[in-house]
Amino acid sequence: GDSVTQMEGPVTLSEEAFLTINCTYTATGYPSLFWYVQYPGEGLQLLLKATKADDKGSNKGFEATYRKETTSFHLEKGSVQVSDSAVYFCARQEGSGNTGKLIFGQGTTLQVKP
Amino acid sequence: KAGVTQTPRYLIKTRGQQVTLSCSPISGHRSVSWYQQTPGQGLQFLFEYFSETQRNKGNFPGRFSGRQFSNSRSEMNVSTLELGDSALYLCASSIGGTTSSYEQYFGPGTRLTVT
């Protein structure tokens, strides 16, 4: 079935380091792809999205490119801050039509040390 | 615009009881989805409602049910609670309709503890 796989965490980085969190998906068709972030004790916040192949989503210094050839949507940031410490979830829309069902990866915890 | 609100934020219930959780979507959003988040299973889709109709359903037992009202507010109900139902229940709203991007906006969640 459809699935999303993220790299296991925790990922521990020093401030200003480069971040990559890998995400791959299985799908038929071209579903919309998303990255969400969850801070302790809170719900999920939409970080960025891409709706078609080769789209690049970006927000707050984070970027991810929809790669249909490798079925990937890796999250990157050039210089992380302590405030980026959180759990990051990659998600894909189920199917490609009218559906509010998202399939999530298992989440990757990011710890940024000063 | 106000974000997605969920009430209550915290609940403690006893095994065998039932519980009702409430979600108010962003104004203008007609789709509401519910997710269960646990450390072991991660984020799992429960169901989606659009225009008062259940449009999608996840793989949860019939003890889990929901509904949506004409103002798009939604409730979910869990009957005969089990210890394994302890989780963070997240509600998400989106515009719905024919849009294809379906970005969802999440509420802060309801933390349910079953003892």
mmCIF file of C-alpha atoms in Angstrom:
data_model
loop_
_atom_site.group_PDB
_atom_site.id
_atom_site.type_symbol
_atom_site.label_atom_id
_atom_site.label_comp_id
_atom_site.label_asym_id
_atom_site.label_seq_id
_atom_site.Cartn_x
_atom_site.Cartn_y
_atom_site.Cartn_z
ATOM 1 C CA GLY A 1 0.000 0.000 0.000
ATOM 2 C CA ASP A 2 0.904 3.649 -0.040
ATOM 3 C CA SER A 3 3.560 4.570 2.474
ATOM 4 C CA VAL A 4 6.021 7.233 3.547
ATOM 5 C CA THR A 5 9.455 6.415 4.948
ATOM 6 C CA GLN A 6 11.633 8.876 6.814
ATOM 7 C CA MET A 7 15.150 8.566 8.093
ATOM 8 C CA GLU A 8 15.299 7.502 11.682
ATOM 9 C CA GLY A 9 16.234 9.974 14.335
ATOM 10 C CA PRO A 10 17.162 11.569 16.461
ATOM 11 C CA VAL A 11 19.258 13.846 14.322
ATOM 12 C CA THR A 12 21.614 15.938 16.440
ATOM 13 C CA LEU A 13 23.283 18.974 14.908
ATOM 14 C CA SER A 14 25.173 22.010 16.051
ATOM 15 C CA GLU A 15 23.719 25.417 15.398
ATOM 16 C CA GLU A 16 24.360 26.678 11.842
ATOM 17 C CA ALA A 17 24.911 23.156 10.506
ATOM 18 C CA PHE A 18 23.285 21.924 7.305
ATOM 19 C CA LEU A 19 20.207 19.786 7.701
ATOM 20 C CA THR A 20 18.874 16.997 5.525
ATOM 21 C CA ILE A 21 16.004 14.743 6.522
ATOM 22 C CA ASN A 22 15.318 12.065 3.944
ATOM 23 C CA CYS A 23 11.808 11.122 2.914
ATOM 24 C CA THR A 24 10.690 8.641 0.269
ATOM 25 C CA TYR A 25 7.184 7.597 -0.649
ATOM 26 C CA THR A 26 5.349 4.960 -2.602
ATOM 27 C CA ALA A 27 2.441 6.035 -4.717
ATOM 28 C CA THR A 28 0.463 5.556 -7.858
ATOM 29 C CA GLY A 29 0.055 8.859 -9.594
ATOM 30 C CA TYR A 30 1.415 12.113 -8.259
ATOM 31 C CA PRO A 31 0.070 12.918 -4.823
ATOM 32 C CA SER A 32 0.677 16.204 -3.054
ATOM 33 C CA LEU A 33 3.566 16.041 -0.591
ATOM 34 C CA PHE A 34 4.005 17.896 2.687
ATOM 35 C CA TRP A 35 6.368 18.509 5.556
ATOM 36 C CA TYR A 36 4.889 19.204 8.952
ATOM 37 C CA VAL A 37 6.658 20.178 12.171
ATOM 38 C CA GLN A 38 5.560 19.431 15.709
ATOM 39 C CA TYR A 39 6.923 21.289 18.729
ATOM 40 C CA PRO A 40 6.601 19.728 22.178
ATOM 41 C CA GLY A 41 3.049 19.764 23.462
ATOM 42 C CA GLU A 42 1.605 21.137 20.259
ATOM 43 C CA GLY A 43 -0.208 19.994 17.148
ATOM 44 C CA LEU A 44 1.323 19.813 13.686
ATOM 45 C CA GLN A 45 2.214 22.912 11.722
ATOM 46 C CA LEU A 46 2.392 22.855 7.949
ATOM 47 C CA LEU A 47 5.966 23.723 7.012
ATOM 48 C CA LEU A 48 5.868 23.420 3.229
ATOM 49 C CA LYS A 49 4.206 21.569 0.396
ATOM 50 C CA ALA A 50 4.630 20.558 -3.245
ATOM 51 C CA THR A 51 1.782 19.534 -5.490
ATOM 52 C CA LYS A 52 3.495 18.258 -8.633
ATOM 53 C CA ALA A 53 6.770 16.837 -9.873
ATOM 54 C CA ASP A 54 9.778 19.189 -9.730
ATOM 55 C CA ASP A 55 7.902 21.651 -7.498
ATOM 56 C CA LYS A 56 10.035 23.117 -4.743
ATOM 57 C CA GLY A 57 8.309 23.969 -1.499
ATOM 58 C CA SER A 58 10.003 26.465 0.788
ATOM 59 C CA ASN A 59 9.326 28.239 4.058
ATOM 60 C CA LYS A 60 11.397 29.708 6.901
ATOM 61 C CA GLY A 61 14.649 28.631 5.249
ATOM 62 C CA PHE A 62 13.481 25.034 4.747
ATOM 63 C CA GLU A 63 13.194 23.567 1.257
ATOM 64 C CA ALA A 64 12.078 20.308 -0.319
ATOM 65 C CA THR A 65 11.833 19.304 -3.978
ATOM 66 C CA TYR A 66 9.283 16.826 -5.351
ATOM 67 C CA ARG A 67 11.395 14.226 -7.182
ATOM 68 C CA LYS A 68 9.226 11.753 -9.056
ATOM 69 C CA GLU A 69 12.216 9.862 -10.474
ATOM 70 C CA THR A 70 13.436 8.921 -7.012
ATOM 71 C CA THR A 71 10.015 9.235 -5.286
ATOM 72 C CA SER A 72 11.642 11.474 -2.712
ATOM 73 C CA PHE A 73 10.888 14.723 -0.908
ATOM 74 C CA HIS A 74 13.928 15.401 1.255
ATOM 75 C CA LEU A 75 13.827 18.332 3.665
ATOM 76 C CA GLU A 76 16.851 20.656 3.752
ATOM 77 C CA LYS A 77 17.933 23.775 5.578
ATOM 78 C CA GLY A 78 21.218 25.522 5.118
ATOM 79 C CA SER A 79 21.754 26.713 8.692
ATOM 80 C CA VAL A 80 19.721 25.327 11.577
ATOM 81 C CA GLN A 81 18.941 27.169 14.788
ATOM 82 C CA VAL A 82 18.226 25.895 18.283
ATOM 83 C CA SER A 83 14.617 26.949 17.736
ATOM 84 C CA ASP A 84 14.329 24.396 14.896
ATOM 85 C CA SER A 85 14.478 21.570 17.427
ATOM 86 C CA ALA A 86 11.244 19.631 16.914
ATOM 87 C CA VAL A 87 9.803 16.528 15.291
ATOM 88 C CA TYR A 88 9.453 16.685 11.511
ATOM 89 C CA PHE A 89 6.904 14.621 9.604
ATOM 90 C CA CYS A 90 6.830 13.931 5.902
ATOM 91 C CA ALA A 91 3.377 13.203 4.508
ATOM 92 C CA ARG A 92 1.663 12.442 1.262
ATOM 93 C CA GLN A 93 -1.924 12.803 0.251
ATOM 94 C CA GLU A 94 -3.612 9.475 -0.331
ATOM 95 C CA GLY A 95 -4.487 9.220 -3.981
ATOM 96 C CA SER A 96 -4.446 12.389 -6.026
ATOM 97 C CA GLY A 97 -8.032 13.453 -5.945
ATOM 98 C CA ASN A 98 -10.379 14.831 -3.366
ATOM 99 C CA THR A 99 -9.213 13.314 -0.138
ATOM 100 C CA GLY A 100 -8.371 14.693 3.244
ATOM 101 C CA LYS A 101 -6.421 11.608 4.204
ATOM 102 C CA LEU A 102 -2.723 12.115 4.753
ATOM 103 C CA ILE A 103 -0.252 9.269 5.130
ATOM 104 C CA PHE A 104 2.583 10.196 7.462
ATOM 105 C CA GLY A 105 6.098 8.989 7.952
ATOM 106 C CA GLN A 106 7.175 7.999 11.422
ATOM 107 C CA GLY A 107 8.673 11.379 12.211
ATOM 108 C CA THR A 108 12.264 12.480 12.698
ATOM 109 C CA THR A 109 13.365 14.235 15.859
ATOM 110 C CA LEU A 110 15.814 17.062 15.326
ATOM 111 C CA GLN A 111 17.929 18.328 18.203
ATOM 112 C CA VAL A 112 20.006 21.429 17.589
ATOM 113 C CA LYS A 113 22.669 22.248 20.143
ATOM 114 C CA PRO A 114 24.100 25.734 20.644
ATOM 115 C CA LYS B 1 -8.416 33.935 10.887
ATOM 116 C CA ALA B 2 -8.654 31.850 13.986
ATOM 117 C CA GLY B 3 -6.969 28.477 13.761
ATOM 118 C CA VAL B 4 -8.385 25.040 14.385
ATOM 119 C CA THR B 5 -9.599 24.671 17.932
ATOM 120 C CA GLN B 6 -10.085 21.446 19.852
ATOM 121 C CA THR B 7 -11.801 20.874 23.150
ATOM 122 C CA PRO B 8 -11.053 19.707 25.673
ATOM 123 C CA ARG B 9 -7.270 19.794 25.603
ATOM 124 C CA TYR B 10 -6.860 17.093 28.209
ATOM 125 C CA LEU B 11 -9.087 14.234 29.318
ATOM 126 C CA ILE B 12 -8.714 11.413 31.774
ATOM 127 C CA LYS B 13 -11.204 8.577 31.470
ATOM 128 C CA THR B 14 -11.636 5.115 32.873
ATOM 129 C CA ARG B 15 -11.700 1.912 30.860
ATOM 130 C CA GLY B 16 -15.183 1.165 29.575
ATOM 131 C CA GLN B 17 -16.340 4.764 29.532
ATOM 132 C CA GLN B 18 -17.019 6.752 26.409
ATOM 133 C CA VAL B 19 -15.675 10.128 25.349
ATOM 134 C CA THR B 20 -16.566 12.872 22.886
ATOM 135 C CA LEU B 21 -13.992 15.230 21.438
ATOM 136 C CA SER B 22 -14.817 18.418 19.580
ATOM 137 C CA CYS B 23 -13.147 20.254 16.722
ATOM 138 C CA SER B 24 -13.921 23.638 15.210
ATOM 139 C CA PRO B 25 -12.270 24.134 11.815
ATOM 140 C CA ILE B 26 -10.894 27.305 10.313
ATOM 141 C CA SER B 27 -13.676 29.517 9.048
ATOM 142 C CA GLY B 28 -14.561 28.572 5.478
ATOM 143 C CA HIS B 29 -13.035 25.113 5.695
ATOM 144 C CA ARG B 30 -15.486 22.323 4.975
ATOM 145 C CA SER B 31 -13.319 19.253 5.440
ATOM 146 C CA VAL B 32 -12.342 17.924 8.839
ATOM 147 C CA SER B 33 -10.044 14.949 9.361
ATOM 148 C CA TRP B 34 -9.145 13.181 12.572
ATOM 149 C CA TYR B 35 -5.868 11.474 13.431
ATOM 150 C CA GLN B 36 -4.619 9.446 16.360
ATOM 151 C CA GLN B 37 -1.018 9.944 17.435
ATOM 152 C CA THR B 38 0.765 7.447 19.665
ATOM 153 C CA PRO B 39 4.474 6.799 20.275
ATOM 154 C CA GLY B 40 4.193 3.265 18.930
ATOM 155 C CA GLN B 41 1.972 3.701 15.876
ATOM 156 C CA GLY B 42 2.716 7.294 14.968
ATOM 157 C CA LEU B 43 0.063 9.298 13.178
ATOM 158 C CA GLN B 44 -2.873 7.270 11.952
ATOM 159 C CA PHE B 45 -5.868 8.513 10.023
ATOM 160 C CA LEU B 46 -9.243 7.944 11.644
ATOM 161 C CA PHE B 47 -11.783 9.537 9.294
ATOM 162 C CA GLU B 48 -12.615 12.569 7.205
ATOM 163 C CA TYR B 49 -15.860 14.477 7.002
ATOM 164 C CA PHE B 50 -16.895 16.819 4.246
ATOM 165 C CA SER B 51 -20.250 18.586 4.073
ATOM 166 C CA GLU B 52 -21.590 16.470 6.937
ATOM 167 C CA THR B 53 -20.710 13.201 5.188
ATOM 168 C CA GLN B 54 -17.960 10.765 6.027
ATOM 169 C CA ARG B 55 -15.753 10.678 2.966
ATOM 170 C CA ASN B 56 -12.859 8.518 4.109
ATOM 171 C CA LYS B 57 -12.334 6.081 6.926
ATOM 172 C CA GLY B 58 -9.199 4.555 8.379
ATOM 173 C CA ASN B 59 -8.690 1.120 9.873
ATOM 174 C CA PHE B 60 -10.120 1.627 13.314
ATOM 175 C CA PRO B 61 -12.803 -0.417 15.065
ATOM 176 C CA GLY B 62 -16.399 0.679 15.113
ATOM 177 C CA ARG B 63 -15.952 2.069 18.630
ATOM 178 C CA PHE B 64 -14.529 5.114 16.917
ATOM 179 C CA SER B 65 -17.141 7.259 15.243
ATOM 180 C CA GLY B 66 -17.604 10.831 14.216
ATOM 181 C CA ARG B 67 -19.946 13.340 12.754
ATOM 182 C CA GLN B 68 -19.952 16.782 11.262
ATOM 183 C CA PHE B 69 -22.475 19.530 11.705
ATOM 184 C CA SER B 70 -23.817 22.026 9.200
ATOM 185 C CA ASN B 71 -21.356 24.672 10.460
ATOM 186 C CA SER B 72 -18.488 22.224 9.710
ATOM 187 C CA ARG B 73 -17.720 21.636 13.377
ATOM 188 C CA SER B 74 -16.950 17.999 14.028
ATOM 189 C CA GLU B 75 -17.044 15.607 16.909
ATOM 190 C CA MET B 76 -15.514 12.215 17.378
ATOM 191 C CA ASN B 77 -16.696 9.661 19.858
ATOM 192 C CA VAL B 78 -14.928 6.675 21.315
ATOM 193 C CA SER B 79 -17.076 4.163 23.139
ATOM 194 C CA THR B 80 -16.003 1.436 25.554
ATOM 195 C CA LEU B 81 -12.583 2.946 26.072
ATOM 196 C CA GLU B 82 -9.545 0.692 26.234
ATOM 197 C CA LEU B 83 -6.130 1.443 27.674
ATOM 198 C CA GLY B 84 -4.712 1.447 24.135
ATOM 199 C CA ASP B 85 -6.918 4.376 23.205
ATOM 200 C CA SER B 86 -4.669 6.662 25.212
ATOM 201 C CA ALA B 87 -3.275 9.020 22.621
ATOM 202 C CA LEU B 88 -3.158 12.528 21.261
ATOM 203 C CA TYR B 89 -6.157 13.034 18.973
ATOM 204 C CA LEU B 90 -5.566 15.619 16.309
ATOM 205 C CA CYS B 91 -8.124 17.332 14.165
ATOM 206 C CA ALA B 92 -7.216 18.959 10.859
ATOM 207 C CA SER B 93 -9.244 21.166 8.581
ATOM 208 C CA SER B 94 -8.889 22.004 4.924
ATOM 209 C CA ILE B 95 -10.875 23.861 2.332
ATOM 210 C CA GLY B 96 -12.123 20.662 0.733
ATOM 211 C CA GLY B 97 -14.173 20.638 -2.428
ATOM 212 C CA THR B 98 -12.302 20.177 -5.666
ATOM 213 C CA THR B 99 -8.929 21.563 -4.663
ATOM 214 C CA SER B 100 -6.157 19.113 -5.318
ATOM 215 C CA SER B 101 -3.512 20.309 -2.897
ATOM 216 C CA TYR B 102 -5.529 19.565 0.211
ATOM 217 C CA GLU B 103 -3.204 21.218 2.673
ATOM 218 C CA GLN B 104 -4.454 20.560 6.154
ATOM 219 C CA TYR B 105 -4.198 22.732 9.220
ATOM 220 C CA PHE B 106 -4.021 21.002 12.551
ATOM 221 C CA GLY B 107 -5.391 21.881 15.930
ATOM 222 C CA PRO B 108 -3.400 21.517 19.162
ATOM 223 C CA GLY B 109 -4.931 18.130 19.887
ATOM 224 C CA THR B 110 -6.771 16.505 22.749
ATOM 225 C CA ARG B 111 -4.636 14.391 25.045
ATOM 226 C CA LEU B 112 -6.736 11.413 26.156
ATOM 227 C CA THR B 113 -5.526 9.221 28.986
ATOM 228 C CA VAL B 114 -7.415 6.033 29.753
ATOM 229 C CA THR B 115 -6.801 4.482 33.161
#
